[in-house]
Coordinates of C-alpha atoms and ligand atoms in Angstrom, one line a residue:
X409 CA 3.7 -46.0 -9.2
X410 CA 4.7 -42.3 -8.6
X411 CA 4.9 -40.4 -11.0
X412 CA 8.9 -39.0 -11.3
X413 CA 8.7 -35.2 -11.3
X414 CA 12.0 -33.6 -13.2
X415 CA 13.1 -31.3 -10.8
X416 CA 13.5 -30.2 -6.9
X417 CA 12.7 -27.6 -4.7
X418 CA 14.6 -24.2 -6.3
X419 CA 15.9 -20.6 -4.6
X420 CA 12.4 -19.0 -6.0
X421 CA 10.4 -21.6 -4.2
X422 CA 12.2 -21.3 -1.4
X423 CA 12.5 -17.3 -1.0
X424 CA 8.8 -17.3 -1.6
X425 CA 8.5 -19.9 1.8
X426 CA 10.1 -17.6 3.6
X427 CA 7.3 -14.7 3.1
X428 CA 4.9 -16.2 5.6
X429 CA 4.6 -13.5 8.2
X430 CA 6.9 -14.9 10.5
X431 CA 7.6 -12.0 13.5
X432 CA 11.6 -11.0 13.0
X433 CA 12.7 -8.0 14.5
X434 CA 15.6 -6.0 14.3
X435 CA 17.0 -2.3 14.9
X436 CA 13.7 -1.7 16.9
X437 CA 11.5 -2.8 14.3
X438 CA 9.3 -5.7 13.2
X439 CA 10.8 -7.1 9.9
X440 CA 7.7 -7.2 7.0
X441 CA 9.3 -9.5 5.2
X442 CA 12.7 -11.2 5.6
X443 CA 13.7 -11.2 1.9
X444 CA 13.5 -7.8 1.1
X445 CA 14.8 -6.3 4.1
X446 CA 18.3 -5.0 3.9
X447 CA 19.5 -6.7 6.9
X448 CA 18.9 -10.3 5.4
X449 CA 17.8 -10.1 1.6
X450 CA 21.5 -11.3 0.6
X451 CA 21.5 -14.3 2.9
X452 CA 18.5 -15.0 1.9
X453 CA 19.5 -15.1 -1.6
X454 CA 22.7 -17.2 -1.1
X455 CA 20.3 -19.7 0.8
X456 CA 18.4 -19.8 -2.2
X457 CA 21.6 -20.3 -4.9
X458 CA 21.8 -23.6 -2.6
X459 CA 18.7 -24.8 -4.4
X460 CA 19.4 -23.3 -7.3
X461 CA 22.6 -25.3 -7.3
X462 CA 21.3 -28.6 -7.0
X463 CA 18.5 -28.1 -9.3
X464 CA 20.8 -27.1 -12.0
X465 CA 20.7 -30.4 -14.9
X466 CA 24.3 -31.1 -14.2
X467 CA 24.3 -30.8 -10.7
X468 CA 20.9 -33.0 -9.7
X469 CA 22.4 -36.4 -9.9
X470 CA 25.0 -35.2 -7.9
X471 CA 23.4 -33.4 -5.7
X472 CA 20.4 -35.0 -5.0
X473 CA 18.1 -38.1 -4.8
X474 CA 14.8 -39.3 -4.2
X475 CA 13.2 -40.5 -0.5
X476 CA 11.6 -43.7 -0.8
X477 CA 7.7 -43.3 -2.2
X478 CA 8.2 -39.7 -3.5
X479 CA 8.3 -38.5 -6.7
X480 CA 10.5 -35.0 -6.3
X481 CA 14.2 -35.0 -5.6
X482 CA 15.5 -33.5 -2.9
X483 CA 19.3 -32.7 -1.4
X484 CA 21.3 -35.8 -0.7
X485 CA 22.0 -34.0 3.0
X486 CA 18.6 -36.2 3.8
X487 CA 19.8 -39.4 2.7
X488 CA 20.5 -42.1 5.3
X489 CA 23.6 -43.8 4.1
X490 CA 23.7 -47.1 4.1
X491 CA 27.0 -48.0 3.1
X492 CA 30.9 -46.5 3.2
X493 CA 30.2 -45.1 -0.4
X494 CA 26.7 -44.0 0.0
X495 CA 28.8 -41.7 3.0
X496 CA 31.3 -40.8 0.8
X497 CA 28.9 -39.3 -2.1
X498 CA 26.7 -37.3 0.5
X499 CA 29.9 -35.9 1.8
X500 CA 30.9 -34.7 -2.0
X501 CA 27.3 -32.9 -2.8
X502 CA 27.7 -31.0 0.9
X503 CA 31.3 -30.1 0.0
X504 CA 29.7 -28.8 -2.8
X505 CA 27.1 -26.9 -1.1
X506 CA 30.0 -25.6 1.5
X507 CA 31.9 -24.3 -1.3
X508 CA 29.6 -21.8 -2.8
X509 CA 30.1 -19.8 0.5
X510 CA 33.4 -20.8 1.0
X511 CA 32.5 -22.6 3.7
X512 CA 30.6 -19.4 5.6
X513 CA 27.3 -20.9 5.4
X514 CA 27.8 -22.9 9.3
X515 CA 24.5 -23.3 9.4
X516 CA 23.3 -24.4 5.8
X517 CA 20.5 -27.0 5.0
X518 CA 22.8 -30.1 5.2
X519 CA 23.4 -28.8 9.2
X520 CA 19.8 -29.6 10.2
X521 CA 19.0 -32.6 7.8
X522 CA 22.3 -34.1 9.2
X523 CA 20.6 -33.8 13.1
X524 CA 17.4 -35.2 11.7
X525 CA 18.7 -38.2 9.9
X526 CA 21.1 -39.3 12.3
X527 CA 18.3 -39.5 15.1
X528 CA 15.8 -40.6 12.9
X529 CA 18.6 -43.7 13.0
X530 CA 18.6 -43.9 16.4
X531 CA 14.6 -44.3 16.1
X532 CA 14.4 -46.9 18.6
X533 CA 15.8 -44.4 21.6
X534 CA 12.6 -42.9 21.0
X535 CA 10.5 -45.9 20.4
X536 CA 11.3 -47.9 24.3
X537 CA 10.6 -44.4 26.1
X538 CA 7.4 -43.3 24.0
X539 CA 6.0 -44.9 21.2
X540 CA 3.8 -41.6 20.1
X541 CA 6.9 -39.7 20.2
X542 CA 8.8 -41.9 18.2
X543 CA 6.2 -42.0 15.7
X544 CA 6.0 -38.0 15.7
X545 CA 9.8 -37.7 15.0
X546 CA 10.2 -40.7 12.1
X547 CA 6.9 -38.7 10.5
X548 CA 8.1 -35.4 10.8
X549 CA 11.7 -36.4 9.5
X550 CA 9.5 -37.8 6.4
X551 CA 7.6 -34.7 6.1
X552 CA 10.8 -32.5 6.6
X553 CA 12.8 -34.7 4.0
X554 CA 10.1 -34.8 0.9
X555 CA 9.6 -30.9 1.6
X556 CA 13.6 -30.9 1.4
X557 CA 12.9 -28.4 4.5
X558 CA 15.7 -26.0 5.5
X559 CA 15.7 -26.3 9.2
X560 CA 17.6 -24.4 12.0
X561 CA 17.6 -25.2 16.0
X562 CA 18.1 -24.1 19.3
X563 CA 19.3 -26.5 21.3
X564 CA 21.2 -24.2 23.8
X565 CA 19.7 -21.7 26.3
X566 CA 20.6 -18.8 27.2
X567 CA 23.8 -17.8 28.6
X568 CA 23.0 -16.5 32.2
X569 CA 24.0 -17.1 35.4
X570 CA 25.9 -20.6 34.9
X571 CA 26.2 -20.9 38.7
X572 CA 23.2 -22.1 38.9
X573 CA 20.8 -24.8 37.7
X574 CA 18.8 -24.7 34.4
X575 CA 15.4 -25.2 36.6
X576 CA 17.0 -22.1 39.0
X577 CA 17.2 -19.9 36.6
X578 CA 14.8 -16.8 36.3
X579 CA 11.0 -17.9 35.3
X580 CA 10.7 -17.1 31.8
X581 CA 14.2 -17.2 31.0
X582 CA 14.7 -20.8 29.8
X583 CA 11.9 -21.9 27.4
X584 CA 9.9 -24.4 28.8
X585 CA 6.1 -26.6 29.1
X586 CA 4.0 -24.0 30.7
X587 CA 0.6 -26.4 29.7
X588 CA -0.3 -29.1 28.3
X589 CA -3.9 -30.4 26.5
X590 CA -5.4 -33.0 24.5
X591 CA -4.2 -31.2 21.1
X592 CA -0.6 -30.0 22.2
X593 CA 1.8 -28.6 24.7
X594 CA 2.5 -24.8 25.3
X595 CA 5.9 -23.7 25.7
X596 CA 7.2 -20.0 26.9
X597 CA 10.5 -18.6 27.6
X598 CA 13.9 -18.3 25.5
X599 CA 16.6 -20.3 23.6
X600 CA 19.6 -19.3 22.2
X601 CA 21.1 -18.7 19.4
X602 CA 19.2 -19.8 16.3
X603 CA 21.3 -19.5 13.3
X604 CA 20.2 -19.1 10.0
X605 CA 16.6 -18.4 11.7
X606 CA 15.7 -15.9 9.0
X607 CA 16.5 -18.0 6.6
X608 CA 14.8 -21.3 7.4
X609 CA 11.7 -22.5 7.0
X610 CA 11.2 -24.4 10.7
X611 CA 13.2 -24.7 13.7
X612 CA 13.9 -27.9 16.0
X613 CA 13.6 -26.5 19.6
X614 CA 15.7 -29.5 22.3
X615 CA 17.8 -29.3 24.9
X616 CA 21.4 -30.7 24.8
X617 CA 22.4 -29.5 28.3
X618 CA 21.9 -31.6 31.0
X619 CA 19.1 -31.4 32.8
X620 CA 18.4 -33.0 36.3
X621 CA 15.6 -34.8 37.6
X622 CA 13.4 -31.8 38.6
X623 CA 13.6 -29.9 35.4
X624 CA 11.1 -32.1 33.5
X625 CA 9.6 -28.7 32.3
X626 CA 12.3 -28.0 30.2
X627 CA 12.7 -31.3 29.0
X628 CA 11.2 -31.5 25.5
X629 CA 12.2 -31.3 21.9
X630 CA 9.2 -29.8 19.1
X631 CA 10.0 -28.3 16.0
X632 CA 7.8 -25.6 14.7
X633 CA 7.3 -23.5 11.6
X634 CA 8.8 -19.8 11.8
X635 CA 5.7 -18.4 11.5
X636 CA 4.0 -20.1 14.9
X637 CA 2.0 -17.8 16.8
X638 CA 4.0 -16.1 19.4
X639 CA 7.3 -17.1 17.9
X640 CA 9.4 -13.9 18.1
X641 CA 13.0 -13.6 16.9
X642 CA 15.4 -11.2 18.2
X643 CA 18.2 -10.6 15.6
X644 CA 21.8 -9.9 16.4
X645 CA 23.2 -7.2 14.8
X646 CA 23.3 -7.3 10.4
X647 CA 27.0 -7.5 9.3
X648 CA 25.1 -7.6 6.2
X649 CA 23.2 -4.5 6.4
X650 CA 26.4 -2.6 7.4
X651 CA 28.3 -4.3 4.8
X652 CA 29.6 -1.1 2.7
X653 CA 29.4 -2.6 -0.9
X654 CA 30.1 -6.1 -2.2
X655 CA 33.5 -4.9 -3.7
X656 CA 34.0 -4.0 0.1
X657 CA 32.8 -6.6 1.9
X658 CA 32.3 -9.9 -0.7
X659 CA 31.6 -12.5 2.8
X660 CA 29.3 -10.2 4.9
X661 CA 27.3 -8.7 2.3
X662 CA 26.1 -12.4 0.7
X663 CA 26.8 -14.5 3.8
X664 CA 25.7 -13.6 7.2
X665 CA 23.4 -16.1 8.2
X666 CA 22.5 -14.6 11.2
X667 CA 22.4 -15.3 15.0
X668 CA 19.2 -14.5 16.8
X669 CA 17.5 -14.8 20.3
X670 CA 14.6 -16.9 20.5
X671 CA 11.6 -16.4 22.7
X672 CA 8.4 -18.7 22.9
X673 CA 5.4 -16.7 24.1
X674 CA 3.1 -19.2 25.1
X675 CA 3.8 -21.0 21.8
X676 CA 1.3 -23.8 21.0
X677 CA 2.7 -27.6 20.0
X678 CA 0.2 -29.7 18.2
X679 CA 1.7 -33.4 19.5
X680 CA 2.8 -34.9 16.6
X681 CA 5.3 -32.4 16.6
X682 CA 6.2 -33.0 20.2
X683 CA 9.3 -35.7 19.9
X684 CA 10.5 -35.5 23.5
X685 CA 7.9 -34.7 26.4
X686 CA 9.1 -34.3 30.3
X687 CA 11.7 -36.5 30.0
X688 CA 15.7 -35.4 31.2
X689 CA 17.2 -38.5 29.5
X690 CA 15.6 -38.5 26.1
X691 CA 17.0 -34.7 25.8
X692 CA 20.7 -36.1 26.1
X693 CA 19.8 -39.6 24.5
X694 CA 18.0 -38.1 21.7
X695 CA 21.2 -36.8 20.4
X696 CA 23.8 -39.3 22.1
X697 CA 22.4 -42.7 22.0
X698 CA 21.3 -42.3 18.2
X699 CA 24.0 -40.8 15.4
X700 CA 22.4 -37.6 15.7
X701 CA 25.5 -35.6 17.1
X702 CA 27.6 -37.7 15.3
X703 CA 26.0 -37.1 12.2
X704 CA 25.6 -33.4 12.6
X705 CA 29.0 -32.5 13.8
X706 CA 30.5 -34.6 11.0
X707 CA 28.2 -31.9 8.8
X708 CA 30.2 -29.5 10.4
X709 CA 33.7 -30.8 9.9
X710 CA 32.5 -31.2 6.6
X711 CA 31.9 -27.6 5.8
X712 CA 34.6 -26.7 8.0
X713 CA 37.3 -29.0 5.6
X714 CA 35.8 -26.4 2.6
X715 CA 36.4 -22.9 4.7
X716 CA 40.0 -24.6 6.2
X717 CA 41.0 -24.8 2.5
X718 CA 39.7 -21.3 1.7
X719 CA 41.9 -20.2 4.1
X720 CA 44.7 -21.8 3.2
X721 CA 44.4 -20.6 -0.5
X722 CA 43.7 -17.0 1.3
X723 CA 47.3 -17.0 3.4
X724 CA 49.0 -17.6 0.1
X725 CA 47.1 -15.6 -2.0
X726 CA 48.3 -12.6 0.8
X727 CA 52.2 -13.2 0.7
X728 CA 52.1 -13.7 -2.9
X729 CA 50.5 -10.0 -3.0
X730 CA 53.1 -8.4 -0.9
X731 CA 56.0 -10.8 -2.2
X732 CA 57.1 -12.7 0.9
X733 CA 55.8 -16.8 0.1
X734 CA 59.5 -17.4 -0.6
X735 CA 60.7 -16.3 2.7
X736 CA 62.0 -19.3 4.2
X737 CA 60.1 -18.1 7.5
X738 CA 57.1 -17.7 5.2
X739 CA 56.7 -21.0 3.5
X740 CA 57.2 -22.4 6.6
X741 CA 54.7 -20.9 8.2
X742 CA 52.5 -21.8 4.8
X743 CA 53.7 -25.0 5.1
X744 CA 52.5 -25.7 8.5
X745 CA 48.8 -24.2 7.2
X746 CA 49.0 -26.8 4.4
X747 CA 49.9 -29.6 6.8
X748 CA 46.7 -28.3 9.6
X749 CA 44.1 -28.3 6.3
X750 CA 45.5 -32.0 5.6
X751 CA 44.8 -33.2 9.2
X752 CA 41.6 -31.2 8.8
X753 CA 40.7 -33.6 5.3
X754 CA 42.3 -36.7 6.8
X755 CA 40.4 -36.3 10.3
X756 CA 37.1 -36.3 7.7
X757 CA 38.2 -39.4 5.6
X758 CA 38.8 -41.5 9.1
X759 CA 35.7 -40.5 10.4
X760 CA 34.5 -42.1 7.2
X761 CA 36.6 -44.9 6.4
X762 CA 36.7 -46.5 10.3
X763 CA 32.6 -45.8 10.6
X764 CA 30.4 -48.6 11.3
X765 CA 27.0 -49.8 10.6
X766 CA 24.3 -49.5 12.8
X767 CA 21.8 -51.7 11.4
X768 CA 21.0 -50.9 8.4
X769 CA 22.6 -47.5 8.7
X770 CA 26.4 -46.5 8.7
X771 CA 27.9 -44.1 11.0
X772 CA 30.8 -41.7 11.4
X773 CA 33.6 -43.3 13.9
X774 CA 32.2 -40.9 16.6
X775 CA 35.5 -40.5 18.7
X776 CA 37.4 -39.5 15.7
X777 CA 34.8 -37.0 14.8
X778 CA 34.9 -35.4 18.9
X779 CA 39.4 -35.3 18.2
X780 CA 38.3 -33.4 14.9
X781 CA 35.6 -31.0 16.9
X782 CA 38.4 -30.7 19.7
X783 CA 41.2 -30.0 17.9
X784 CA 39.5 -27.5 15.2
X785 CA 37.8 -25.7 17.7
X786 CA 41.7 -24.5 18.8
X787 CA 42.8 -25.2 15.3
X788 CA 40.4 -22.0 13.9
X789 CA 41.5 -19.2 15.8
X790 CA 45.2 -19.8 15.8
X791 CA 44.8 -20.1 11.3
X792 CA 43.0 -16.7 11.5
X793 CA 46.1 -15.0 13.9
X794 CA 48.6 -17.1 11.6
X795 CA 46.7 -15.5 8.3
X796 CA 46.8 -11.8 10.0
X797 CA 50.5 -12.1 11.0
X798 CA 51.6 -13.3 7.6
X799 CA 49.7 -10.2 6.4
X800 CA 50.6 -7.3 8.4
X801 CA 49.7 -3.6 7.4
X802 CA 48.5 -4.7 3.9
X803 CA 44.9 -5.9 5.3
X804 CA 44.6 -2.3 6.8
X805 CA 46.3 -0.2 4.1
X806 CA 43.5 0.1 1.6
X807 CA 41.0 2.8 0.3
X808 CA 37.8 3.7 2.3
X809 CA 35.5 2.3 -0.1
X810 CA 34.6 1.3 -4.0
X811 CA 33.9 4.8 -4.0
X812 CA 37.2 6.1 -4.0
X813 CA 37.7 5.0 -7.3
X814 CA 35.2 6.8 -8.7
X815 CA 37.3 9.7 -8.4
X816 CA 39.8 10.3 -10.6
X817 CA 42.6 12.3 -8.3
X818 CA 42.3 9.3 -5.8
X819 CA 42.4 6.4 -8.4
X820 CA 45.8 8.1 -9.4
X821 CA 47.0 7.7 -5.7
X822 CA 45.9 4.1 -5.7
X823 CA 47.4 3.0 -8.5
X824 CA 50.8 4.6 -7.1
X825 CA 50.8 3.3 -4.2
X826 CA 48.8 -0.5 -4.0
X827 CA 51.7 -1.9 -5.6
X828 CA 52.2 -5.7 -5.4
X829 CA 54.7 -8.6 -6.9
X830 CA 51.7 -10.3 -8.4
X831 CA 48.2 -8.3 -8.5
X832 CA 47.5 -4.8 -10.4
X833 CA 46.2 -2.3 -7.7
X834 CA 42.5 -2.5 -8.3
X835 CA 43.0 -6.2 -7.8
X836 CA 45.1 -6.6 -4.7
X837 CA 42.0 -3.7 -3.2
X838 CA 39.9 -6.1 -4.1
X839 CA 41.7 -9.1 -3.0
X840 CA 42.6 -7.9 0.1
X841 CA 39.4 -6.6 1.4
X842 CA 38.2 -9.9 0.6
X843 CA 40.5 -11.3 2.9
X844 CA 39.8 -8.9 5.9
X845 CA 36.2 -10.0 5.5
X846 CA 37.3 -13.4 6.4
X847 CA 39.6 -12.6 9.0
X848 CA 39.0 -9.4 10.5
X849 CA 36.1 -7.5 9.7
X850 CA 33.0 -7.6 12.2
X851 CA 31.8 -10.8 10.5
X852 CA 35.2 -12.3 10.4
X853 CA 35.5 -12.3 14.2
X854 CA 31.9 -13.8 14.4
X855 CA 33.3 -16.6 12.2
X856 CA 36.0 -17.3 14.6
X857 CA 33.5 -16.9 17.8
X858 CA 31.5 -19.4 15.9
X859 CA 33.9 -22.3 15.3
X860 CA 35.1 -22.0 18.9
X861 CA 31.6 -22.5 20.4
X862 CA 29.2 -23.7 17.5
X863 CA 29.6 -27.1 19.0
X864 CA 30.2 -26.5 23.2
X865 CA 32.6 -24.6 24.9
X866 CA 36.1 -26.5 25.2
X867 CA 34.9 -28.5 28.1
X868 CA 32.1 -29.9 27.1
X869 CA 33.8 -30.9 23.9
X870 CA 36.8 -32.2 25.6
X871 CA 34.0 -34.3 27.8
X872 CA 32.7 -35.8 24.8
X873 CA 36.2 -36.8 24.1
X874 CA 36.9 -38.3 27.2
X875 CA 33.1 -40.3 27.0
X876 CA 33.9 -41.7 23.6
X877 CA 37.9 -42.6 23.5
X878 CA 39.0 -46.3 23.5
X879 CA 40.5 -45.9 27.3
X880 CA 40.3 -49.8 27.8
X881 CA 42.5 -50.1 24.2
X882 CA 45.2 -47.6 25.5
X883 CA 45.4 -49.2 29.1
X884 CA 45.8 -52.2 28.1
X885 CA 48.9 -51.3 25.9
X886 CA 50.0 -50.0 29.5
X887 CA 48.8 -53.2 31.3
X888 CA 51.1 -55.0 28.3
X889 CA 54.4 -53.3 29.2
X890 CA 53.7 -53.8 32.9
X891 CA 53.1 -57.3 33.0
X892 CA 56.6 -58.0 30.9
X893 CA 58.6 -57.4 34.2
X894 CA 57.8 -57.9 38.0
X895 CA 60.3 -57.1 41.1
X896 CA 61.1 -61.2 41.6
X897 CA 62.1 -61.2 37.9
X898 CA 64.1 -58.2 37.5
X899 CA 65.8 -59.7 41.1
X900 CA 66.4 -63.2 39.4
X901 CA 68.0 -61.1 36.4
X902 CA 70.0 -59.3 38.5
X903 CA 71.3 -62.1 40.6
X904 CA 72.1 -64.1 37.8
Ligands
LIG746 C1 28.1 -17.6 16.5 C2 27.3 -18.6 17.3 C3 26.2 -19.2 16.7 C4 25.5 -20.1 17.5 N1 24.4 -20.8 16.9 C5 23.6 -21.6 17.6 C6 22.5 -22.2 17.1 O1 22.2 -22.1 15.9 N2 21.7 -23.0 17.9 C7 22.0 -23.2 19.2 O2 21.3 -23.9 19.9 N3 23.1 -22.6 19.7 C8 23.9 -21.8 19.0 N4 25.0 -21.2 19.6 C9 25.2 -21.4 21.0 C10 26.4 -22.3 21.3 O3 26.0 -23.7 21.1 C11 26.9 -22.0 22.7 O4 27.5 -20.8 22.6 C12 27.8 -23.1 23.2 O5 27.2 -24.3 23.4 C13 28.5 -22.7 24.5 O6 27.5 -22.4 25.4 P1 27.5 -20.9 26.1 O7 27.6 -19.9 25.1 O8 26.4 -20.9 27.1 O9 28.9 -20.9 26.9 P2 29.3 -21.5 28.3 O10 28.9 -22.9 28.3 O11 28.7 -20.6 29.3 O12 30.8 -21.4 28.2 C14 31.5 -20.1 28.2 C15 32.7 -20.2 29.0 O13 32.4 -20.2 30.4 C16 33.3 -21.1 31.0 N5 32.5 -22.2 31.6 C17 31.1 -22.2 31.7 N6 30.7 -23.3 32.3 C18 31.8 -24.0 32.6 C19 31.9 -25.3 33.3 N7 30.9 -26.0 33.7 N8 33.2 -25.8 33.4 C20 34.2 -25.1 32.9 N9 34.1 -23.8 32.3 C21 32.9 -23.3 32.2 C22 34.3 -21.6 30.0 O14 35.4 -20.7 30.0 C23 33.6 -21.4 28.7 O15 34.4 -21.3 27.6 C24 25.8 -20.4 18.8 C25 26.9 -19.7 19.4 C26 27.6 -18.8 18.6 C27 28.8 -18.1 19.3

């Protein structure tokens, strides 16, 4: 038998997996080491309160469980459920997780595990096409669960002329199989736009856009450590690093997860990391023919039902400070917020409740989970522009910085003038530059950029719609009406 170790992975463990000389640069510079550097050290932290969270005594049943044959917990967000209730109890512990960012953390642990386990379902996609690959992806999935890996990918490539083919595009542009040997493949050229790269400890490089026949050089899936050899990292911009203080900016300063650039300099792929090799179908089957996008989008939703409700508390929170939430106007405008975070949570429980099982497995009703990634991908922006007009000046009107009230003559001023019905000055600052974090800051507007494109632009998600609706259902309820009457009939009627 195993013996049962008492804990799981913690934040220590995993901020001390992240110094491993992986090549990050930023600001012209190679980054020495991610944790420390001021550009990333808070994200890096909040990544690690994750673990902290679900090692704490109170929290580990909840939070986590054990893989079959190993002896360490590790985050429920790698169990395969089995059942309607093991669903619903993996959904609770990643609620969890979401709320300790409020929801900010898109690209968390649970994202990843969710993209593993539900294709890991789907095993036998792999298994008819290549049996070697199949058996690298269900052994790396074990690997990656018992390690209770946090995981990012890059799945998309870079945005550049869309005119034109994939396979058309410059050489070098689009990462790709430059060689091949009897130890590994070698891959070169770029993917966009791994979030949370700094923070994780491996990435899954695939290839959700379609590919043609042709373009079998682009058609493979791998997943490597951050530290592979020529594995460079180009890092947007920090919000963190030009986050003025927390007190200032409480969401950019702790949560910016980072966006980067990927590129593969003639990056070596031992094989059983290799889980799709030359082959256009397995790149779109790997994620559609198994629960894989299901499963991973549903992570989404899921996080996305924690940051929805932020939100909503946020709006309120703003007219209460400035005295308007009895406004008729206002409270209906609140009330219509209320009633889009409901369909929000009740677009989550259906996806849930009307699932099925797949085998042993049970999955997310996948059309209701594309209606949710449809209509919260519109849904997002229009919250944020409801939030800012319920707000007006207020979210503008505030001091410069924590510094100003370190100074007497100016802490005077403020508290004459950041009057509120419900807050004391230093607290509606507060609150309110918390708010413009979330909405309007540098990182707010990321945030919104983010839910409309994490998953696809509109038509591709609309596509998946269309692919996955019950069209046969809703004809035939047209077919129905149409059959009750004919032209001889409605003559007979109107003769008689
Ligand atoms: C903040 C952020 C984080 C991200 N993180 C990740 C990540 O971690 N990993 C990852 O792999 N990817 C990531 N992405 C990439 C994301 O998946 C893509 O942005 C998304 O799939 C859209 O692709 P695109 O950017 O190439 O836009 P496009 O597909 O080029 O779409 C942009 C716009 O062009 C128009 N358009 C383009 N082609 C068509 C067409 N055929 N028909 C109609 N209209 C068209 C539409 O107006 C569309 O809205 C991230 C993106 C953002 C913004």
């Amino acid at each position: 038998m195993v013996p049962i170790m008492s804990h799981c992975k913690t934040g220590a463990e995993h901020i001390a997996s992240l110094k491993d000389g992986r090549t990050v640069y930023i600001d012209g510079e190679l980054v020495a080491d991610v944790t420390e550097h001021r550009a990333f050290r808070n994200a890096v932290r909040s990544a690690a309160a994750l673990y902290d969270f679900q090692a704490r005594p109170d929290n580990i049943e909840f939070m986590t469980f054990i893989p079959d044959g190993s002896n360490r917990r590790v985050s429920r967000a790698w169990q395969m459920p089995r059942s309607y209730d093991e669903m619903v109890a993996r959904r609770k512990a990643l609620q969890a997780w979401a709320a300790l960012s409020c929801g900010f953390l898109g690209r968390s642990p649970d994202h990843l595990a969710s993209v593993l386990i539900g294709q890991r379902m789907g095993i036998e996609v792999f298994e008819k096409r290549s049996p070697e690959r199949a058996k690298a992806l269900a052994g790396y999935v074990d690997f990656a669960t018992r390690s209770d890996l946090f995981l990012t990918y890059v799945i998309i490539n870079p945005q550049a002329e869309r005119a034109k083919d994939w396979g058309a595009q410059q050489e070098d542009l689009v990462a790709r199989v430059v060689d091949e040997d009897s130890s590994g493949i070698t891959i070169r050229g770029a993917k966009m736009l791994g979030t949370s790269s700094i923070m994780a400890n491996e990435v899954l490089v695939a290839n959700l856009q379609p590919l043609k026949p042709g373009e079998e050089d682009l058609a493979f899936c791998c997943a490597l450590p951050m530290n592979a050899n020529g594995l460079r990292v180009l890092s947007r911009k920090s919000y963190e690093a030009h986050a003025v203080s927390i007190f200032d900016n409480p969401l950019s300063s702790r949560f910016d997860e980072n966006d980067a650039l990927m590129y593969f300099d003639d990056v070596k792929v031992p094989w059983e990391r290799v889980f799709v090799y030359r082959d256009t179908d397995l790149c779109r089957a790997q994620f559609h023919d198994t629960p894989g996008h299901a499963y991973q989008n549903y992570q989404a939703q899921i996080r996305l039902s924690v940051k929805i409700t932020f939100l909503a508390g946020l709006a309120r929170r703003i007219t209460e400070a400035i005295g308007t939430t009895n406004i008729p106007s206002v409270s209906e405008q609140l009330g219509m917020l209320a009633a889009e975070v409901g369909m929000v949570n009740a677009m989550l429980s259906g996806m849930e409740a009307s699932g099925s099982q797949l085998g042993e497995w049970y999955v997310p009703n996948k059309h209701f989970m594309y209606s949710a990634q449809v209509l919260t991908q519109d849904l997002y922006p229009r919250v944020i522009r409801t939030i800012r007009d319920l707000a007006g000046g207020a979210l503008i009107m505030l001091p410069s910085s924590v510094l100003d009230f370190g100074n007497p003559e100016m802490t005077a001023i403020i508290n004459k003038t950041q009057r509120s019905a419900t807050m004391a000055p230093e607290q509606k600052v507060k609150f309110l530059k918390a708010a413009w974090d979330a909405v309007g800051s540098e990182f707010g507007s990321r945030h919104t950029q983010y839910e409309m494109f994490y998953a696809g632009a509109r038509f591709v998600t609309c596509g998946h719609s269309f692919r996955t609706f019950d069209w046969k259902g809703a004809g035939g309820l047209v077919d129905a009406l149409l059959s009750s009457y004919d032209v001889q009939s409605e003559l007979a009627r109107a003769n008689h």
